[in-house]
Structures are given as structure tokens and as C-alpha cells.
Amino acid sequence: MLASIGLAIGFLAILTLLLAILLVFAERRILNYGPCTLDINDGKKSLTVTGGSSLLSSLAENDIFIPSACGGRGSCAYCKVQVLDGGGMVGPVEEPYLTPEDIKANVRLSCQVKVRRDITLAIPDELFLAKRFQGKLVHKRKLTYDMVELRIALNNPESIEFAAGQYIQLESQEYAGRDAVMRAYSISSIPSDNRHVEVIIRKVPEGICTTWVFDHLQEGQDVYLSGPFGDFKLSDSKAPAVFLAGGSGMAPIWSILRDMRERGDDREAIYFFSGRNQDDLFFTEELFALEKELPNFSYVPCLTREDPDSDWKGERGRIPAVLPKYIPDTTAYEAYLCGSSNLIDACVDAMKQRGLQEPNIFYDKFE
Amino acid sequence: MDDAANLTSFASVMLIFISAAFTDNILLTRFLGMCSVLGVSKKVDTSLGLGAAVIFVTTCTSGLNYLVYRYLLVPLELEYLRLIVFIVVIAAFVQFVEMVVERISEGLYNALGIFLPLITVNCAILGVSLFMLGTPYNLLQTLAYGAGAGTGWALAIAIIGGIREKINEQALPRGLAGPGITLIVIGIMSLAFVGFSGMIRI
């Protein structure tokens, strides 16, 4: 009895072991492509990698982080890069994610491109500077009824270099059958606090990432993000600046303003923030306090639906209607806008009518 | 009808092949390998791709499993382990084939690549290996049986794919679209295949 059980177990163990060894050996021999060269952006960077793994992971091994939320399964389509030569045929997994324009421009999902030979590819320059960070959520603070602030302490790498106004991609983790996704959030902390990243997140009903942040993410939990990305930042000119934001559009401006205070940038600046009523306002005291520290700065919160009988002494009405009272002529101004596309479009129109020049408009639109 | 296994070798091989493909169609008479049929049979070309991969794998794994059974399991009196051993052999073989195909032909890999892992868990493949045990076939006949069963499966999924291409799913009641109508199609087809039964006995 015992002998036959032993025989059965032994036989199975030996058989599976043999097959496993055979497969490992076969993989080494058959799928060995030797060293391959990755030529990035016309010779700007050249990497030698061991062939056989995906382009995404080969690049990541060399500290070039292409955004990817699904971990290389080919289901998020964030990891698109231009593969100019050596990428092979478009595979059936990536095909549904590529538009006809993508295919024309040789855009591929880098997680589905296997490095089998030398590859020539093109990636946006900012990705060279972006990194993937592992950090820990140290603080989750409620700002308003639908807004939270996350403070993340960076562990690996330990510090981030960014310009105030740039954004990061936050990776949500799988929960309740929802896939991991990546969502962009502007950094609300200041560049000198380079061991931390803060973001402001507004709850989107049914939003995959925001639901994760609001209902699942706990203080002390590990979080992953990559960045910095984006070119929304304060220009080097000394031109007077008008900032406009609504909701979580506060984040980059909050970072820019406090960065100005640190650098002693005393350019003329005025900040219009849009909310429906007083419940939508946050950082109000801090922003009015900034008026004292930045000599030429003023903060103008504008409420559109505030109860007419309330104690609110500030502006009532939409920003495009309030703005001319403060700035009759916007010709000399630079405008920095962050918020929903409705808000931005309306404000840009109003300011253009008063002389704002197209090249001086900078915005970060939420889709 | 004579016992196919006792005929001269070529005739018996042909007979076994044809009977495995038609009278004993593994998909339409035994309803094996349904999950991949429901999933992949939307188009004729993908159906044919998966069908080709199945033919290849059933042929080879039935041969391999025949040898494993005859020369390992029987002498060691471990016949009762056949189920798990066959699964392991099939999985390892499919992995191996995937690697070879990837190295040899990228085009073929792209065409078959996503189907090969599907095959690892395709019950039709395991079914072929297990049914083979109940027969008195030699190695050559076993290979013919495997190839025939695979061909029958490929034929059936290709026909289903063709029919599904023609079906306008928009015109169907909601609950019938997709797997529902496919199962009905398979049911009608298997009624048609009943017509073959009894023509050859294996």
C-alpha cells in the first residue's frame, strides 16, 4: 500500500521535474536571441539588452519607464511607443488598441513587442526623465465633501525632481473586479519637498481610480506612481500672471504659488478659483495668508451657486463675469488655467476679448 | 462492418481517421472542447487557425501519451495516474511547441500564438488521449485517430465560424446573442452528424 503510494508520488514528481527541466533548457536554447541593441530617438540613447523579453521590460531594466498600468498584459494600452524598425508584426493582442493612425506611424504596445533583434524606436523626451516611484501613503486628508489630499512619502527612488505644475501618473491597484489603471494627477506639493508627492483628487462617480483612492486606499499602504510629466509650469518671464482653477485644478496652482513664495518671485499675480458654494472652497485661509507673503498676489474665490442670503462676502458669479472687474485689460498678462474644459474654454474666450495673446495661454485641461 | 483495427495497415489507418473525424466527431457527438468553440468561433479565419493548432496538437499528444501509457504507466502499474500524467504531458508539449513556433516563424506564431495556450486546457485534446486507451490501436493507428479527431474538431469549428459570420446578431433576441445561438447551431449540426453514425465502427 505504502509502496504504491510512494511509487505514484515519486513517478509524478520525477515526470514533472523532467518535463520542467526540459522546458527550461529548451527555453534557454530556443529562445536565446543574444544581445540586441535598442536605438532610441535617432541615436540619442543606445542600449544593449538581452533579447527575449518585452520591449517594455527591457526599457524598464534600463530605467526608462513607459507608463503601464496592466503590468504588460496588453490591456491598458498606456505603453505605446513608436517602433521604427525591428518590431516585427503587429500581434493579435495589441491590434484592437491601435488606431489606423497608430499603425501608420508604427506605434506599438511596447509590452507586446518582443526584443528579437536590433530595434529602432522613438519615445517622447520627457519619458527619459520620468521614473517609477514606490512610496507609502502617509496622509489622506479630506479637503471638502468630494475632495481628498494624498501625501506620499517616496521610498524608491527616494526623491523626485519636478517643476511646480507638472503631473504624475498614479497607479490604482486591483479591487472588487476592477483592473489596475493609471490616472494623471497634478502634483500639489512643492519641488523643494522632494521626498514627498502630494496630489488632490476629486471623487468621480464610478471612477475606477478615484473609487480606489476614496474607498480602498489606506494610510500606510504602498503606492506606485511615475512621473513627472507635462509642460504646465510658470514661464521665466516677469509678466503679470492670472491663474484660474476649479475643483482639483487647485493642485498645480497651489504648488506654483508656494514655489513662487519660496523663490521670492514677486511678479504680479491674481488667482481666481471657481466653486459652486462655500463647501467647494479649500486652502482658503492659507491662500489669503499668501497675499501677505507675496506682495503682488491676490486671491479671488468666485462662487456661482452660493445662497444669496448667506454670510459670503466674496465674489458671486462665474469667473468670466467677475474677471473684468479686476483686470480690465489682459493684453500684458500670462494666463494659467487648470480645470474642466468648460471652465477653461469660457475663461479663455473672455480674456481673449480683452486682449490676451494666444502664446501666453497655458492650460491643463481635465477631460 | 469489420473491426477497423484488424484491416491491412493503410486501409485501417484511413478508416480510423475518417471515422474519428466524421462518425465520432469529438465536438459534435461528444461535446468536448466547447469552451474554445464558444469563445473563438466568431470568424472563419480564427476558427481555422485554432483548428489547425488543435489538429497538430491532438496528433502529437495522442502519440506521446500512447508511448507514455504503454511503456511507463502500464509496466509500473500506475494506469490510474493517466489523467494527471496526460495533462502534464500535454501542457509541456504545448509550451514546447509554442517556443519552437516562435523561433521558427513569427507569422505562424502571430497566427497561432494566442491559440496555443488555449489548447493546453482544451478538453478535446485530453479527451482524445483518454479515448485512445479504450481502443486496441497500435502507435500508427493512434496517430491516425488523433489526427482524425483533431480534423473533425477543426472542421466543426470552421463550419460554426462560417455560420456565425452569416448570423446577424443584431436581429436576435438579446438573450440569444453570442453563446446562446452558438449552442443552438451546434445542436442542429450535431443532429446532422448523427446521419454519419453507424457507417463505420471503430
Coordinates of C-alpha atoms in Angstrom, one line a residue:
Chain A
M1 CA 0.0 0.0 0.0
L2 CA 2.6 2.5 1.2
A3 CA 5.0 1.4 -1.6
S4 CA 2.4 2.0 -4.3
I5 CA 1.6 5.5 -2.9
G6 CA 5.3 6.2 -2.8
L7 CA 5.8 4.9 -6.3
A8 CA 2.9 7.1 -7.6
I9 CA 4.2 10.2 -5.9
G10 CA 7.8 9.5 -7.0
F11 CA 6.7 8.9 -10.5
L12 CA 4.7 12.1 -10.8
A13 CA 7.5 14.1 -9.2
I14 CA 10.1 12.8 -11.5
L15 CA 8.0 13.2 -14.6
T16 CA 7.0 16.8 -13.9
L17 CA 10.6 17.6 -12.9
L18 CA 11.9 16.1 -16.1
L19 CA 9.4 18.0 -18.2
A20 CA 10.1 21.2 -16.3
I21 CA 13.9 20.8 -16.8
L22 CA 13.3 20.0 -20.4
L23 CA 11.3 23.2 -20.9
V24 CA 13.7 25.4 -19.1
F25 CA 16.6 24.0 -21.1
A26 CA 14.5 24.4 -24.3
E27 CA 13.7 28.0 -23.5
R28 CA 17.4 28.8 -22.9
R29 CA 18.4 27.2 -26.2
I30 CA 15.5 28.0 -28.5
L31 CA 14.5 31.5 -27.3
N32 CA 18.0 32.8 -26.9
Y33 CA 18.3 35.9 -29.1
G34 CA 21.6 37.1 -27.7
P35 CA 22.4 40.8 -27.2
C36 CA 20.2 43.3 -29.1
T37 CA 20.7 47.0 -29.5
L38 CA 17.9 49.4 -28.8
D39 CA 18.4 52.7 -30.7
I40 CA 16.2 55.4 -29.1
N41 CA 15.3 58.7 -30.7
D42 CA 17.8 58.7 -33.6
G43 CA 20.9 57.7 -31.7
K44 CA 20.2 59.9 -28.6
K45 CA 20.5 56.8 -26.5
S46 CA 21.6 53.4 -27.3
L47 CA 21.1 50.4 -25.1
T48 CA 22.3 46.8 -25.3
V49 CA 19.9 44.4 -23.8
T50 CA 19.5 40.6 -23.7
G51 CA 16.9 39.7 -26.3
G52 CA 13.9 37.6 -25.4
S53 CA 11.9 39.8 -23.1
S54 CA 9.4 42.5 -24.0
L55 CA 10.4 46.0 -25.1
L56 CA 8.6 47.4 -22.1
S57 CA 10.6 45.4 -19.5
S58 CA 13.9 45.8 -21.4
L59 CA 13.4 49.6 -21.3
A60 CA 12.4 49.5 -17.6
E61 CA 15.6 47.5 -16.8
N62 CA 17.5 50.5 -18.2
D63 CA 15.5 53.0 -16.2
I64 CA 13.3 54.2 -18.9
F65 CA 9.7 53.9 -17.7
I66 CA 7.0 53.8 -20.2
P67 CA 3.7 54.2 -18.4
S68 CA 1.9 50.9 -17.9
A69 CA -0.9 50.1 -15.6
C70 CA -1.8 46.5 -16.5
G71 CA 1.7 45.1 -16.0
G72 CA 2.4 44.1 -19.6
R73 CA -0.8 42.1 -20.2
G74 CA -1.7 44.2 -23.2
S75 CA -5.0 45.5 -21.7
C76 CA -4.3 49.1 -20.7
A77 CA -2.7 50.5 -23.9
Y78 CA -0.7 53.1 -22.0
C79 CA 2.7 51.8 -23.1
K80 CA 2.5 52.9 -26.7
V81 CA 5.8 53.8 -28.3
Q82 CA 6.9 54.3 -31.9
V83 CA 8.9 51.3 -33.2
L84 CA 10.5 52.3 -36.4
D85 CA 12.4 49.2 -37.2
G86 CA 12.8 45.6 -35.9
G87 CA 9.4 45.4 -34.1
G88 CA 8.1 42.5 -36.1
M89 CA 4.4 42.1 -37.0
V90 CA 1.6 43.7 -35.1
G91 CA 0.3 40.9 -32.8
P92 CA -3.4 40.0 -32.3
V93 CA -3.3 41.2 -28.6
E94 CA -2.3 44.7 -29.4
E95 CA -4.2 45.1 -32.6
P96 CA -7.5 46.2 -31.0
Y97 CA -5.8 49.0 -29.2
L98 CA -4.1 50.6 -32.2
T99 CA -5.9 53.2 -34.3
P100 CA -5.2 53.4 -38.1
E101 CA -3.1 56.4 -37.4
D102 CA -1.1 54.5 -34.8
I103 CA -0.4 51.7 -37.3
K104 CA 0.6 54.2 -40.0
A105 CA 3.1 55.8 -37.5
N106 CA 4.4 52.4 -36.4
V107 CA 3.1 52.9 -33.0
R108 CA 3.0 49.6 -30.9
L109 CA 2.3 48.5 -27.4
S110 CA 5.8 48.1 -26.0
C111 CA 4.7 45.3 -23.7
Q112 CA 3.7 43.2 -26.8
V113 CA 6.8 43.8 -28.8
K114 CA 9.4 41.2 -28.1
V115 CA 13.1 42.1 -28.5
R116 CA 14.2 39.6 -31.0
R117 CA 16.7 41.7 -33.0
D118 CA 18.0 45.3 -33.0
I119 CA 15.2 47.7 -32.6
T120 CA 15.0 51.4 -33.6
L121 CA 12.4 53.3 -31.6
A122 CA 11.2 56.8 -30.7
I123 CA 9.8 57.8 -27.3
P124 CA 8.9 61.3 -26.0
D125 CA 11.9 63.1 -24.5
E126 CA 10.1 63.6 -21.1
L127 CA 10.0 59.9 -20.6
F128 CA 13.8 59.9 -20.2
L129 CA 13.4 62.0 -17.1
A130 CA 10.3 60.2 -15.8
K131 CA 10.8 57.4 -13.2
R132 CA 8.6 55.0 -11.5
F133 CA 8.4 55.5 -7.8
Q134 CA 7.4 53.3 -4.9
G135 CA 6.1 55.2 -2.0
K136 CA 4.0 55.0 1.1
L137 CA 0.8 56.9 1.7
V138 CA 1.5 58.8 4.9
H139 CA -1.6 61.1 4.9
K140 CA -5.0 61.0 3.4
R141 CA -6.9 64.2 4.3
K142 CA -10.4 65.3 3.4
L143 CA -10.4 68.7 1.9
T144 CA -14.1 69.1 1.0
Y145 CA -17.0 66.8 0.8
D146 CA -15.7 65.3 -2.5
M147 CA -12.0 66.0 -2.4
V148 CA -9.0 64.4 -0.7
E149 CA -5.4 65.3 -0.4
L150 CA -2.9 62.4 -0.5
R151 CA 0.6 62.8 0.8
I152 CA 3.0 60.1 -0.4
A153 CA 6.5 59.6 1.1
L154 CA 8.8 58.3 -1.6
N155 CA 10.9 55.2 -0.9
N156 CA 12.4 54.1 -4.1
P157 CA 13.8 56.2 -5.6
E158 CA 13.8 58.5 -2.6
S159 CA 13.4 61.9 -4.2
I160 CA 11.8 63.4 -7.2
E161 CA 12.8 66.4 -9.3
F162 CA 10.0 68.3 -10.9
A163 CA 8.8 71.8 -11.8
A164 CA 5.7 73.2 -10.0
G165 CA 2.7 72.5 -12.2
Q166 CA 3.8 69.1 -13.6
Y167 CA 1.8 65.9 -13.0
I168 CA 2.3 62.3 -12.1
Q169 CA 0.5 59.1 -13.0
L170 CA -0.9 57.3 -10.0
E171 CA -1.4 53.5 -10.3
S172 CA -4.5 52.2 -8.7
Q173 CA -4.5 48.6 -7.6
E174 CA -7.0 45.9 -8.4
Y175 CA -10.1 45.8 -6.3
A176 CA -13.5 44.2 -6.5
G177 CA -13.0 43.0 -10.0
R178 CA -11.8 46.4 -11.3
D179 CA -8.5 46.3 -13.2
A180 CA -5.5 48.4 -12.1
V181 CA -5.4 51.6 -14.0
M182 CA -3.2 54.7 -14.2
R183 CA -4.6 58.2 -13.8
A184 CA -2.8 61.6 -14.1
Y185 CA -2.9 63.9 -11.2
S186 CA -1.1 67.3 -10.8
I187 CA 1.4 67.5 -8.1
S188 CA 0.2 69.9 -5.4
S189 CA 3.4 69.8 -3.2
I190 CA 6.4 72.0 -3.9
P191 CA 9.6 71.0 -5.7
S192 CA 11.8 71.7 -2.6
D193 CA 9.9 69.0 -0.7
N194 CA 11.4 66.4 -3.0
R195 CA 11.0 63.4 -0.7
H196 CA 7.2 63.7 -0.9
V197 CA 4.5 64.0 -3.5
E198 CA 1.1 65.4 -2.8
V199 CA -1.9 65.2 -5.0
I200 CA -5.5 66.4 -4.8
I201 CA -8.2 64.0 -6.0
R202 CA -11.8 64.8 -6.6
K203 CA -14.3 61.9 -6.4
V204 CA -15.6 60.9 -9.8
P205 CA -18.8 58.8 -9.5
E206 CA -18.0 55.3 -10.8
G207 CA -14.3 56.4 -11.4
I208 CA -12.1 53.3 -11.2
C209 CA -9.1 55.1 -9.7
T210 CA -10.9 57.7 -7.5
T211 CA -13.1 55.0 -6.0
W212 CA -10.0 53.1 -5.2
V213 CA -8.5 56.2 -3.6
F214 CA -11.6 57.1 -1.6
D215 CA -12.8 53.6 -0.5
H216 CA -9.8 51.3 -0.6
L217 CA -6.6 53.1 -0.2
Q218 CA -5.5 53.3 3.5
E219 CA -2.7 55.3 5.2
G220 CA 0.4 53.2 5.4
Q221 CA -0.3 51.4 2.2
D222 CA 2.3 51.1 -0.6
V223 CA 1.5 53.2 -3.7
Y224 CA 3.2 53.4 -7.1
L225 CA 3.4 56.4 -9.3
S226 CA 5.5 57.6 -12.3
G227 CA 6.5 61.0 -13.4
P228 CA 7.0 63.8 -13.6
F229 CA 5.2 64.6 -16.9
G230 CA 3.8 67.7 -18.6
D231 CA 4.8 71.2 -19.5
F232 CA 2.3 73.2 -17.5
K233 CA 4.7 75.4 -15.5
L234 CA 5.3 79.1 -14.8
S235 CA 7.2 80.9 -17.5
D236 CA 10.5 82.6 -16.9
S237 CA 9.2 86.0 -17.9
K238 CA 8.2 88.6 -15.3
A239 CA 4.8 89.2 -17.0
P240 CA 1.9 89.5 -14.6
A241 CA 0.1 86.2 -14.2
V242 CA -3.6 85.3 -13.9
F243 CA -4.3 81.9 -12.5
L244 CA -7.7 80.3 -13.0
A245 CA -8.8 77.0 -11.5
G246 CA -11.8 75.0 -10.4
G247 CA -12.1 71.9 -8.2
S248 CA -8.9 69.8 -8.1
G249 CA -7.4 72.2 -10.6
M250 CA -6.2 73.9 -7.5
A251 CA -3.3 71.4 -7.2
P252 CA -0.8 72.7 -9.7
I253 CA -1.6 76.4 -8.9
W254 CA -1.2 75.7 -5.2
S255 CA 2.2 74.2 -6.0
I256 CA 3.2 77.1 -8.3
L257 CA 2.1 79.8 -5.8
R258 CA 4.0 78.3 -2.9
D259 CA 7.0 77.7 -5.1
M260 CA 6.9 81.4 -6.0
R261 CA 6.9 82.3 -2.3
E262 CA 10.0 80.1 -1.7
R263 CA 11.8 81.6 -4.7
G264 CA 10.8 85.1 -3.7
D265 CA 9.1 85.6 -7.1
D266 CA 7.2 88.8 -6.7
R267 CA 5.6 89.1 -10.1
E268 CA 2.0 90.4 -10.1
A269 CA -0.3 87.5 -9.7
I270 CA -4.1 87.1 -9.3
Y271 CA -5.8 83.8 -8.7
F272 CA -9.5 83.2 -9.5
F273 CA -10.9 80.0 -8.0
S274 CA -14.3 78.7 -9.0
G275 CA -16.7 76.9 -6.8
R276 CA -20.5 76.4 -6.5
N277 CA -20.7 77.4 -2.9
Q278 CA -18.6 77.7 0.2
D279 CA -18.4 73.9 0.6
D280 CA -16.3 73.8 -2.5
L281 CA -13.6 76.0 -1.1
F282 CA -10.4 74.7 0.5
F283 CA -7.0 76.2 1.4
T284 CA -8.9 79.5 1.7
E285 CA -7.1 80.7 4.8
E286 CA -3.7 79.6 3.5
L287 CA -4.3 81.4 0.2
F288 CA -5.3 84.7 1.9
A289 CA -2.3 84.3 4.1
L290 CA -0.1 84.1 1.0
E291 CA -1.4 87.5 0.0
K292 CA 0.6 88.9 2.9
E293 CA 3.8 87.0 1.9
L294 CA 3.7 87.6 -1.8
P295 CA 3.3 91.4 -2.1
N296 CA 1.7 91.5 -5.5
F297 CA -0.6 88.5 -5.1
S298 CA -4.4 88.4 -4.6
Y299 CA -6.8 85.6 -4.3
V300 CA -10.4 85.8 -5.6
P301 CA -12.7 82.9 -4.9
C302 CA -15.8 83.1 -7.0
L303 CA -19.0 81.2 -6.1
T304 CA -21.7 80.6 -8.6
R305 CA -24.5 79.0 -6.6
E306 CA -24.0 80.4 -3.1
D307 CA -27.2 81.1 -1.2
P308 CA -28.0 84.8 -1.7
D309 CA -28.8 85.2 2.0
S310 CA -25.5 83.7 3.2
D311 CA -22.7 85.4 5.0
W312 CA -20.4 85.2 2.0
K313 CA -18.6 88.5 1.4
G314 CA -16.5 87.4 -1.6
E315 CA -17.4 87.4 -5.3
R316 CA -20.6 85.8 -6.6
G317 CA -20.8 84.8 -10.2
R318 CA -18.8 82.9 -12.9
I319 CA -15.1 83.8 -13.4
P320 CA -15.6 85.3 -16.9
A321 CA -18.1 87.8 -15.4
V322 CA -16.1 88.6 -12.4
L323 CA -12.7 88.9 -14.1
P324 CA -13.1 92.3 -15.9
K325 CA -13.7 94.0 -12.6
Y326 CA -10.1 93.1 -11.6
I327 CA -8.3 93.1 -14.9
P328 CA -10.0 95.4 -17.5
D329 CA -7.2 94.8 -20.0
T330 CA -5.5 91.4 -20.1
T331 CA -3.1 92.2 -23.0
A332 CA 0.1 92.1 -20.9
Y333 CA -0.9 89.0 -18.9
E334 CA 0.0 85.4 -19.0
A335 CA -2.9 83.1 -18.2
Y336 CA -2.5 79.7 -16.4
L337 CA -5.7 77.7 -16.3
C338 CA -6.5 74.3 -14.8
G339 CA -9.8 72.7 -14.5
S340 CA -12.7 71.3 -16.6
S341 CA -12.7 72.1 -20.3
N342 CA -16.0 74.1 -19.9
L343 CA -14.4 76.4 -17.4
I344 CA -11.2 76.8 -19.4
D345 CA -12.9 77.5 -22.7
A346 CA -15.2 80.1 -21.2
C347 CA -12.4 81.9 -19.4
V348 CA -10.1 81.8 -22.4
D349 CA -12.8 83.4 -24.6
A350 CA -13.5 86.1 -22.1
M351 CA -9.8 87.0 -21.7
K352 CA -9.1 86.9 -25.4
Q353 CA -11.8 89.5 -25.9
R354 CA -9.8 91.7 -23.5
G355 CA -6.6 91.4 -25.3
L356 CA -4.9 88.2 -24.0
Q357 CA -2.4 86.9 -26.5
E358 CA -2.7 83.2 -27.7
P359 CA 1.0 82.3 -26.9
N360 CA 0.6 83.5 -23.4
I361 CA -2.2 81.0 -22.6
F362 CA -1.1 77.8 -20.7
Y363 CA -3.6 75.3 -19.6
D364 CA -4.1 71.8 -18.1
K365 CA -7.5 70.5 -19.1
F366 CA -9.3 67.7 -17.4
E367 CA -11.1 65.5 -19.9
Chain B
M1 CA -18.6 -3.9 -40.6
D2 CA -15.2 -5.3 -39.9
D3 CA -13.2 -4.2 -36.9
A4 CA -11.2 -1.3 -38.3
A5 CA -8.1 -2.3 -36.3
N6 CA -7.9 -5.6 -38.0
L7 CA -7.7 -4.4 -41.6
T8 CA -4.5 -4.0 -43.5
S9 CA -2.5 -1.2 -42.1
F10 CA -3.1 1.6 -44.7
A11 CA -6.8 0.9 -45.0
S12 CA -7.2 0.7 -41.3
V13 CA -5.4 4.0 -40.8
M14 CA -7.6 5.7 -43.3
L15 CA -10.7 4.2 -41.8
I16 CA -9.8 5.3 -38.3
F17 CA -9.0 8.8 -39.5
I18 CA -12.3 9.2 -41.3
S19 CA -14.4 7.6 -38.5
A20 CA -12.7 9.8 -35.9
A21 CA -13.4 12.9 -38.0
F22 CA -17.0 12.2 -39.0
T23 CA -18.9 9.5 -37.3
D24 CA -17.3 10.0 -34.0
N25 CA -16.7 13.8 -34.3
I26 CA -15.4 14.8 -30.9
L27 CA -17.1 18.2 -30.9
L28 CA -20.5 17.3 -32.3
T29 CA -21.0 13.8 -30.8
R30 CA -19.1 14.1 -27.5
F31 CA -19.4 17.9 -27.0
L32 CA -15.8 18.3 -26.0
G33 CA -13.8 21.5 -26.4
M34 CA -16.9 23.6 -26.2
C35 CA -15.3 26.5 -24.3
S36 CA -12.9 27.4 -27.1
V37 CA -15.6 27.0 -29.6
L38 CA -17.9 29.4 -27.9
G39 CA -15.0 31.9 -27.4
V40 CA -13.2 31.8 -30.7
S41 CA -15.7 30.8 -33.4
K42 CA -16.8 34.3 -34.4
K43 CA -14.8 34.2 -37.7
V44 CA -13.7 31.6 -40.1
D45 CA -10.1 32.5 -40.2
T46 CA -9.6 32.5 -36.4
S47 CA -11.6 29.2 -36.3
L48 CA -9.3 27.7 -38.9
G49 CA -6.2 28.9 -37.0
L50 CA -7.3 27.3 -33.8
G51 CA -8.4 24.2 -35.7
A52 CA -5.0 23.8 -37.3
A53 CA -3.3 24.1 -34.0
V54 CA -5.7 21.5 -32.5
I55 CA -5.0 19.1 -35.3
F56 CA -1.3 19.3 -34.8
V57 CA -1.5 19.0 -31.0
T58 CA -4.0 16.2 -30.9
T59 CA -1.9 14.2 -33.3
C60 CA 1.3 14.6 -31.4
T61 CA -0.1 14.3 -27.9
S62 CA -2.1 11.2 -28.7
G63 CA 1.2 9.6 -29.9
L64 CA 3.2 10.9 -27.0
N65 CA 0.6 9.8 -24.5
Y66 CA 0.3 6.4 -26.1
L67 CA 4.0 5.9 -25.6
V68 CA 3.9 7.2 -22.0
Y69 CA 1.0 4.9 -21.2
R70 CA 2.3 1.8 -22.9
Y71 CA 5.9 2.0 -21.8
L72 CA 5.7 3.8 -18.5
L73 CA 2.3 3.6 -16.8
V74 CA 1.5 0.0 -17.7
P75 CA 4.8 -1.5 -16.7
L76 CA 4.7 0.5 -13.4
E77 CA 1.1 -0.4 -12.9
L78 CA 0.3 3.2 -12.5
E79 CA -2.6 3.3 -15.0
Y80 CA -4.8 5.2 -12.6
L81 CA -2.5 8.2 -12.8
R82 CA -3.3 8.5 -16.5
L83 CA -5.5 11.6 -16.2
I84 CA -2.9 13.8 -14.4
V85 CA 0.0 12.4 -16.4
F86 CA -1.7 13.1 -19.7
I87 CA -2.5 16.7 -18.6
V88 CA 1.1 17.3 -17.7
V89 CA 2.4 15.9 -20.9
I90 CA 0.0 17.9 -23.0
A91 CA 0.8 21.1 -21.1
A92 CA 4.6 20.6 -21.5
F93 CA 4.2 19.7 -25.2
V94 CA 2.2 22.8 -26.0
Q95 CA 4.7 25.0 -24.2
F96 CA 7.5 23.4 -26.2
V97 CA 5.6 23.8 -29.5
E98 CA 4.9 27.5 -28.7
M99 CA 8.6 28.1 -28.2
V100 CA 9.6 26.3 -31.4
V101 CA 6.9 28.1 -33.5
E102 CA 8.0 31.5 -32.0
R103 CA 11.6 30.9 -33.1
I104 CA 10.9 29.4 -36.5
S105 CA 8.2 31.6 -37.9
E106 CA 6.9 34.9 -36.5
G107 CA 4.0 34.9 -38.9
L108 CA 2.8 31.5 -37.7
Y109 CA 3.4 32.5 -34.1
N110 CA 1.2 35.5 -34.5
A111 CA -1.4 33.4 -36.2
L112 CA -1.3 30.6 -33.7
G113 CA 0.3 32.3 -30.7
I114 CA -2.8 33.2 -28.8
F115 CA -4.4 29.8 -29.5
L116 CA -1.7 27.6 -28.2
P117 CA -2.2 28.4 -24.5
L118 CA -5.9 28.0 -25.1
I119 CA -5.2 24.5 -26.3
T120 CA -3.4 23.5 -23.1
V121 CA -6.8 23.5 -21.3
N122 CA -8.9 22.3 -24.2
C123 CA -10.7 19.2 -23.0
A124 CA -10.9 17.8 -26.5
I125 CA -7.2 17.2 -26.5
L126 CA -7.3 15.4 -23.2
G127 CA -10.4 13.5 -24.4
V128 CA -8.6 12.2 -27.5
S129 CA -5.8 10.8 -25.3
L130 CA -8.2 9.2 -22.9
F131 CA -10.5 7.7 -25.6
M132 CA -7.4 6.2 -27.2
L133 CA -7.0 4.0 -24.2
G134 CA -10.2 2.1 -24.9
T135 CA -9.0 1.0 -28.3
P136 CA -6.7 -1.8 -29.4
Y137 CA -4.7 0.6 -31.7
N138 CA -1.0 0.5 -32.4
L139 CA 1.1 3.7 -32.5
L140 CA 0.4 4.4 -36.1
Q141 CA -3.4 3.9 -35.7
T142 CA -3.3 6.0 -32.6
L143 CA -1.7 8.9 -34.5
A144 CA -4.4 8.5 -37.2
Y145 CA -7.1 8.6 -34.5
G146 CA -5.6 11.7 -33.0
A147 CA -5.3 13.4 -36.4
G148 CA -8.8 12.4 -37.3
A149 CA -10.3 13.7 -34.1
G150 CA -8.4 17.0 -34.4
T151 CA -9.6 17.3 -38.0
G152 CA -13.1 16.6 -37.1
W153 CA -12.9 19.3 -34.4
A154 CA -11.3 21.8 -36.7
L155 CA -14.0 21.0 -39.4
A156 CA -16.8 21.6 -36.9
I157 CA -15.4 24.9 -35.5
A158 CA -14.8 26.2 -39.0
I159 CA -18.4 25.4 -40.1
I160 CA -19.7 27.0 -36.9
G161 CA -17.5 30.1 -37.5
G162 CA -18.9 30.3 -41.1
I163 CA -22.4 30.1 -39.8
R164 CA -21.8 32.7 -37.1
E165 CA -20.3 35.1 -39.7
K166 CA -23.6 34.9 -41.5
I167 CA -25.8 35.4 -38.5
N168 CA -26.9 38.9 -37.9
E169 CA -26.7 39.1 -34.1
Q170 CA -28.5 42.4 -34.0
A171 CA -31.6 40.7 -35.3
L172 CA -31.6 38.1 -32.5
P173 CA -33.4 38.4 -29.2
R174 CA -31.0 39.8 -26.6
G175 CA -30.5 36.7 -24.6
L176 CA -29.8 34.5 -27.6
A177 CA -26.9 36.6 -29.0
G178 CA -23.4 35.1 -28.6
P179 CA -23.1 31.7 -26.8
G180 CA -26.9 31.1 -26.9
I181 CA -27.3 31.0 -30.7
T182 CA -23.9 29.2 -31.0
L183 CA -25.2 26.3 -28.8
I184 CA -28.3 26.1 -30.9
V185 CA -26.3 26.0 -34.1
I186 CA -24.1 23.3 -32.6
G187 CA -27.1 21.3 -31.6
I188 CA -28.6 21.4 -35.1
M189 CA -25.2 20.5 -36.6
S190 CA -24.8 17.5 -34.3
L191 CA -28.2 16.3 -35.3
A192 CA -26.9 16.4 -38.9
F193 CA -23.8 14.5 -37.9
V194 CA -26.0 11.7 -36.4
G195 CA -26.5 10.8 -40.0
F196 CA -22.9 9.5 -40.2
S197 CA -23.3 7.3 -37.2
G198 CA -23.1 3.6 -37.8
M199 CA -21.4 4.0 -41.2
I200 CA -18.1 2.9 -39.7
R201 CA -17.5 1.3 -36.4
I202 CA -14.3 1.8 -34.6

